[in-house]
Coordinates of N, CA and C in Angstrom, one line a residue:
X1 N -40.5 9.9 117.0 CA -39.5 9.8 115.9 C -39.7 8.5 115.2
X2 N -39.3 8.5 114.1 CA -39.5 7.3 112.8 C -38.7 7.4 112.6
X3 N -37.6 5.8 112.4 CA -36.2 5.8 111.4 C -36.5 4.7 110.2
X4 N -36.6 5.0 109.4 CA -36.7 3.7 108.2 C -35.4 3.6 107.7
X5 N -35.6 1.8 107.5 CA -34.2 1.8 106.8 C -34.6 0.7 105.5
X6 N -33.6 -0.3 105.0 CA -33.6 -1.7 104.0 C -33.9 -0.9 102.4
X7 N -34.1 0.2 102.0 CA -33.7 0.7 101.4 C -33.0 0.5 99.9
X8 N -32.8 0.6 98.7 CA -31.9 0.4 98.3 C -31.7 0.0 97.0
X9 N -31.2 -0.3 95.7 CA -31.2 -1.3 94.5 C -31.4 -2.1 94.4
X10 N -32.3 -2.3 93.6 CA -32.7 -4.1 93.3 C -33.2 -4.1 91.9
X11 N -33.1 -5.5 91.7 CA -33.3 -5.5 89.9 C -34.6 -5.6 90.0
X12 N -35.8 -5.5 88.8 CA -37.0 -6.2 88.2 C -37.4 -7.5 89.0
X13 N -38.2 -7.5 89.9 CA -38.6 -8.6 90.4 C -38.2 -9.5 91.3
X14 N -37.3 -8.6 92.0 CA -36.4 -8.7 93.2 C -37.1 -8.5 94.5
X15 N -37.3 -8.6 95.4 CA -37.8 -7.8 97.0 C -36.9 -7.4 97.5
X16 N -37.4 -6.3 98.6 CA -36.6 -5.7 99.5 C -37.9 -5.9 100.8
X17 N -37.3 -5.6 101.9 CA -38.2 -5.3 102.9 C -38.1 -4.2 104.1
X18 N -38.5 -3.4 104.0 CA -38.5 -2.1 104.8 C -38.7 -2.2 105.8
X19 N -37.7 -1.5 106.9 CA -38.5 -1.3 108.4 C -38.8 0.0 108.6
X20 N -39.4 0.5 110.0 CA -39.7 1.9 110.1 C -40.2 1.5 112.0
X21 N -38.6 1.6 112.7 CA -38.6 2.2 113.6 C -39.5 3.1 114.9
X22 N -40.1 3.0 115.5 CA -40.8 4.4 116.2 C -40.5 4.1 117.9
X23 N -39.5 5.6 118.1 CA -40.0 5.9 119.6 C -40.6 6.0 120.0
X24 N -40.5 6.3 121.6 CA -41.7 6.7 122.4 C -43.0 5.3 122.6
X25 N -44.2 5.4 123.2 CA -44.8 4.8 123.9 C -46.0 4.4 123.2
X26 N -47.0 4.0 123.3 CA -48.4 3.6 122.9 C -48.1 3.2 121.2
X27 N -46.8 2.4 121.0 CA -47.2 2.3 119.5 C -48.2 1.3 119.1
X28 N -48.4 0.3 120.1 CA -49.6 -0.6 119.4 C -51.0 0.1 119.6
X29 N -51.1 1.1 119.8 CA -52.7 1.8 120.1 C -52.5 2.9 118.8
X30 N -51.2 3.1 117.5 CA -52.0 3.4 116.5 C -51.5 3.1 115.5
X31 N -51.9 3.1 114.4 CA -52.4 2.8 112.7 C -51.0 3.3 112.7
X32 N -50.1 2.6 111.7 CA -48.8 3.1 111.0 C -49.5 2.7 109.0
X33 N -48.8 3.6 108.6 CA -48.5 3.3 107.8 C -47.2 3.4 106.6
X34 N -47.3 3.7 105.1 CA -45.9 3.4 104.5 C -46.4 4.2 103.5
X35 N -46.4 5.2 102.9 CA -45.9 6.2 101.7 C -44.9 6.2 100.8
X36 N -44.9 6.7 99.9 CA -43.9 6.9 98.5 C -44.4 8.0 97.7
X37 N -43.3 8.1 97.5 CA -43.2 9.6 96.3 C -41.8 9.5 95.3
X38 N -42.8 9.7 94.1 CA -41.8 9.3 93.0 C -41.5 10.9 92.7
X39 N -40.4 10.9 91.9 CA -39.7 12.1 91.2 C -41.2 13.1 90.5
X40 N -41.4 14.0 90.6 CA -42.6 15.1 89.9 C -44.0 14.3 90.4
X41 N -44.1 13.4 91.0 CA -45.6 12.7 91.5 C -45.4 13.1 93.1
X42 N -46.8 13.3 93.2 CA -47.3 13.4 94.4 C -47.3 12.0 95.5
X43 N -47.2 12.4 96.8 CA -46.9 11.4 97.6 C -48.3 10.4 97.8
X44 N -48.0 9.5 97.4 CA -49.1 8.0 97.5 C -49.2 6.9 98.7
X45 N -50.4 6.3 99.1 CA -50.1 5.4 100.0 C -49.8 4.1 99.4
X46 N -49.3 3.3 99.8 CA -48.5 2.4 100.0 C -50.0 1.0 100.3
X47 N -49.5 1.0 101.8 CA -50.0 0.3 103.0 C -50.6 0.8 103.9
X48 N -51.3 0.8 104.6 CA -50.9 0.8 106.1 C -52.1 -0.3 107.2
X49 N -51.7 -0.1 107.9 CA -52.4 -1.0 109.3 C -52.6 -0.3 110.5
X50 N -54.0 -1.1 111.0 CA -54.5 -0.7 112.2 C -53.7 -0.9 113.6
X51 N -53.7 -0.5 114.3 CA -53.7 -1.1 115.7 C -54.1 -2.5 115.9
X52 N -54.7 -2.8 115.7 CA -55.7 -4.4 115.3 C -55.1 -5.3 114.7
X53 N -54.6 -4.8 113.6 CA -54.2 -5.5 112.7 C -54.8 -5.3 111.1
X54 N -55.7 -4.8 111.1 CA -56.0 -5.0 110.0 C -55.4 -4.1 108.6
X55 N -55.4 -4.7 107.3 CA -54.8 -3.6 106.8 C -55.4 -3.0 105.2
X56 N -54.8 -2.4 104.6 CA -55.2 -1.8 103.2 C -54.0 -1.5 102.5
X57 N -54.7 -2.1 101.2 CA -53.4 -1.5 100.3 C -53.6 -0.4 99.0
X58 N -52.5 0.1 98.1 CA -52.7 1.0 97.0 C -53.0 -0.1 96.1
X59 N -53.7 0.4 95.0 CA -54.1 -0.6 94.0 C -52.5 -1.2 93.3
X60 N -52.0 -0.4 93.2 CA -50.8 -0.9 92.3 C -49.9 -1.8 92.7
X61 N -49.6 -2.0 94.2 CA -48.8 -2.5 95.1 C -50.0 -4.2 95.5
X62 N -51.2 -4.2 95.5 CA -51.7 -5.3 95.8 C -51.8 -6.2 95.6
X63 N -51.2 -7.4 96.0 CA -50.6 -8.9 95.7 C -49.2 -9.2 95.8
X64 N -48.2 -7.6 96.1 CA -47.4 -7.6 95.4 C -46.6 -7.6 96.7
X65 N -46.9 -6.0 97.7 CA -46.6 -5.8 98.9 C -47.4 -6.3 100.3
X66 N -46.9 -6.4 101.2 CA -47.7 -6.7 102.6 C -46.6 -6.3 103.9
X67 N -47.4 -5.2 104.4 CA -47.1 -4.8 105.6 C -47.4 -5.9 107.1
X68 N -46.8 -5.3 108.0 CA -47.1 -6.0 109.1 C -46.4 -5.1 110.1
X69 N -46.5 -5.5 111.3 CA -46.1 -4.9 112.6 C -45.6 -5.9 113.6
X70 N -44.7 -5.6 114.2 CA -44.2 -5.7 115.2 C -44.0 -5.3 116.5
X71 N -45.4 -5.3 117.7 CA -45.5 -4.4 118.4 C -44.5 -4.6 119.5
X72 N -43.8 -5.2 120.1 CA -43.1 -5.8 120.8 C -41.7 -4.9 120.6
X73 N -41.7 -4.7 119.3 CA -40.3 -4.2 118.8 C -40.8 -2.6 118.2
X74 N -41.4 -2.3 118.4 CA -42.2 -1.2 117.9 C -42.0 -0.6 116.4
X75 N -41.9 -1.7 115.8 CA -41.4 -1.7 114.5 C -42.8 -2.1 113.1
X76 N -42.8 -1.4 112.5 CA -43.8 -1.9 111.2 C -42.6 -2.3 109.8
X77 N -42.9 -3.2 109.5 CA -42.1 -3.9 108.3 C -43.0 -3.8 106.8
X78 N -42.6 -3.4 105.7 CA -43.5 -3.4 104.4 C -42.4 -4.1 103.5
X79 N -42.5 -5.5 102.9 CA -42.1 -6.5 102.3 C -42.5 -6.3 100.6
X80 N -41.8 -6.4 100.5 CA -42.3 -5.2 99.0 C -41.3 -6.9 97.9
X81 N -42.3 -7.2 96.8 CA -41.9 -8.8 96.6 C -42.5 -7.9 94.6
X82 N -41.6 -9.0 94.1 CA -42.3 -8.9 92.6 C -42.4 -7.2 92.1
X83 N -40.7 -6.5 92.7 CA -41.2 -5.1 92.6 C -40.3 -4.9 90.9
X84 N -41.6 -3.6 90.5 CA -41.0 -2.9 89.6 C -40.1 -1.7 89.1
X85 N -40.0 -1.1 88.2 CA -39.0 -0.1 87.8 C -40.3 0.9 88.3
X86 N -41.4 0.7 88.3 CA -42.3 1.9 88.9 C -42.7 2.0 90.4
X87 N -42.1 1.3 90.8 CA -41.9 0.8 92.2 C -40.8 1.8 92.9
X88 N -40.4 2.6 91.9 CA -38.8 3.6 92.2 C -39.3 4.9 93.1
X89 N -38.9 5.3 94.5 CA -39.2 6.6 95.0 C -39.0 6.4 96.4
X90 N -39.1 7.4 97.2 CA -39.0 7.7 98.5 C -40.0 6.9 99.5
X91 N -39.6 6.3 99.9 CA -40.6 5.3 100.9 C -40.7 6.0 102.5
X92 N -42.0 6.3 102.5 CA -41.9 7.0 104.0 C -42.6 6.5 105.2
X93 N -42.6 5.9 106.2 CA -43.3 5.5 107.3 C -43.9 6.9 108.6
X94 N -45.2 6.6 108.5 CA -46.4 7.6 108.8 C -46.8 6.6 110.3
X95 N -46.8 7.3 111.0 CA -47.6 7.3 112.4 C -48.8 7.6 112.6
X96 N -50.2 7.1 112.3 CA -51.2 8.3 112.4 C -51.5 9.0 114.3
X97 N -52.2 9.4 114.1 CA -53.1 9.6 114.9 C -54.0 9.2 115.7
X98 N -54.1 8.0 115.9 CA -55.2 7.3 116.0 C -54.8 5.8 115.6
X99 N -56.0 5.2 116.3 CA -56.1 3.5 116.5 C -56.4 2.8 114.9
X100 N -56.5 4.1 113.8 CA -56.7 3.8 112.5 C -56.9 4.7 111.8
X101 N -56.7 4.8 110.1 CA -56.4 6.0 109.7 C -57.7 6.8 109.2
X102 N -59.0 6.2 109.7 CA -60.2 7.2 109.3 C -60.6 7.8 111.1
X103 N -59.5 7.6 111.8 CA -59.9 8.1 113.2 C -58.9 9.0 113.4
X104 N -58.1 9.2 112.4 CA -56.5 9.9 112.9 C -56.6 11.0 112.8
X105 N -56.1 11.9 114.5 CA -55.7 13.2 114.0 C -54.8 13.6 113.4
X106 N -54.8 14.3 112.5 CA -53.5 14.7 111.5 C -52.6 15.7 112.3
X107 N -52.9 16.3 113.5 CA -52.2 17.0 114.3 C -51.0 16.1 114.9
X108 N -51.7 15.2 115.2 CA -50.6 13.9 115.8 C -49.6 13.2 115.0
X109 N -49.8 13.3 113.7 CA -49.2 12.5 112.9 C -47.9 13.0 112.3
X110 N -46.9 11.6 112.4 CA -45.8 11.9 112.2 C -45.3 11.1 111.4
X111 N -44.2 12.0 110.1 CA -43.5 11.1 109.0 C -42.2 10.5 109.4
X112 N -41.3 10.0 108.9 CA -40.6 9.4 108.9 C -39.3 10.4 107.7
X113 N -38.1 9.9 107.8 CA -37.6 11.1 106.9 C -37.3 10.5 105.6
X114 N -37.6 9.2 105.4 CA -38.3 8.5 104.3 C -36.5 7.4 103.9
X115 N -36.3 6.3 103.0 CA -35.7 5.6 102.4 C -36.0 5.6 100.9
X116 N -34.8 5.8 100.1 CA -34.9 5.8 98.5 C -34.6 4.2 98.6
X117 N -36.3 3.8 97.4 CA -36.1 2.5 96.6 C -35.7 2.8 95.7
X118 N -34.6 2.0 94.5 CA -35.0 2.4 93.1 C -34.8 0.7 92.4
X119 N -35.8 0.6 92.0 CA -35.9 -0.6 90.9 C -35.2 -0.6 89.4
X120 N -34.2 -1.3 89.3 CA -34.0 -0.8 87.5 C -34.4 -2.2 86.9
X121 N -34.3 -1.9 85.7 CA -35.3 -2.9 84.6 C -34.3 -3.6 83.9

């Protein structure tokens, strides 16, 4: 199970910083990552990170956002800085399958029931 929370209104160029929660066991052995879906758009990545550490971003979010983890707390955080009015939608935290997300089985993988950002201008 995934609980995301930090959620919420903020003006043009404001940050927020997101958590996302996960039960259960072995979370530092895989890849989380962070999703969004705007109103009539399809669901987009974000972030996400390896087990390792290493990470990737969406083109639009880069410079802007930076994920991290906290395996101790079994928590992944996405720090969302310099956000915009297109920055507005459902933010979802993804568990893959796997120690990273080109090794992940999608059988395994689990969403989050997501946090509304909305940015106004």
């Amino acid at each position: 199970q995934l609980v995301e929370s930090g959620g919420g209104l903020v003006q043009a160029g404001g940050s927020l910083r997101l958590s996302c929660v996960a039960s259960g066991s072995f979370f530092s052995l895989v890849a989380m990552g962070w999703y969004r879906q705007a109103a009539g758009n399809e669901r987009e990545l974000v972030a996400h990170i390896t087990s390792s550490g290493s990470t990737d971003y969406g083109d639009s979010v880069k410079g802007r956002f930076t994920i991290s983890r906290d395996n101790a707390k079994n928590t992944v955080y996405l720090q969302m800085n310099s956000l915009k009015p297109e920055d507005t939608g459902v933010y979802y935290c993804m568990k893959y399958g796997g120690s990273a997300w080109w090794v992940s089985n999608r059988n395994l993988e689990v969403w989050g029931q997501g946090t509304l950002v909305t940015v106004s201008s």
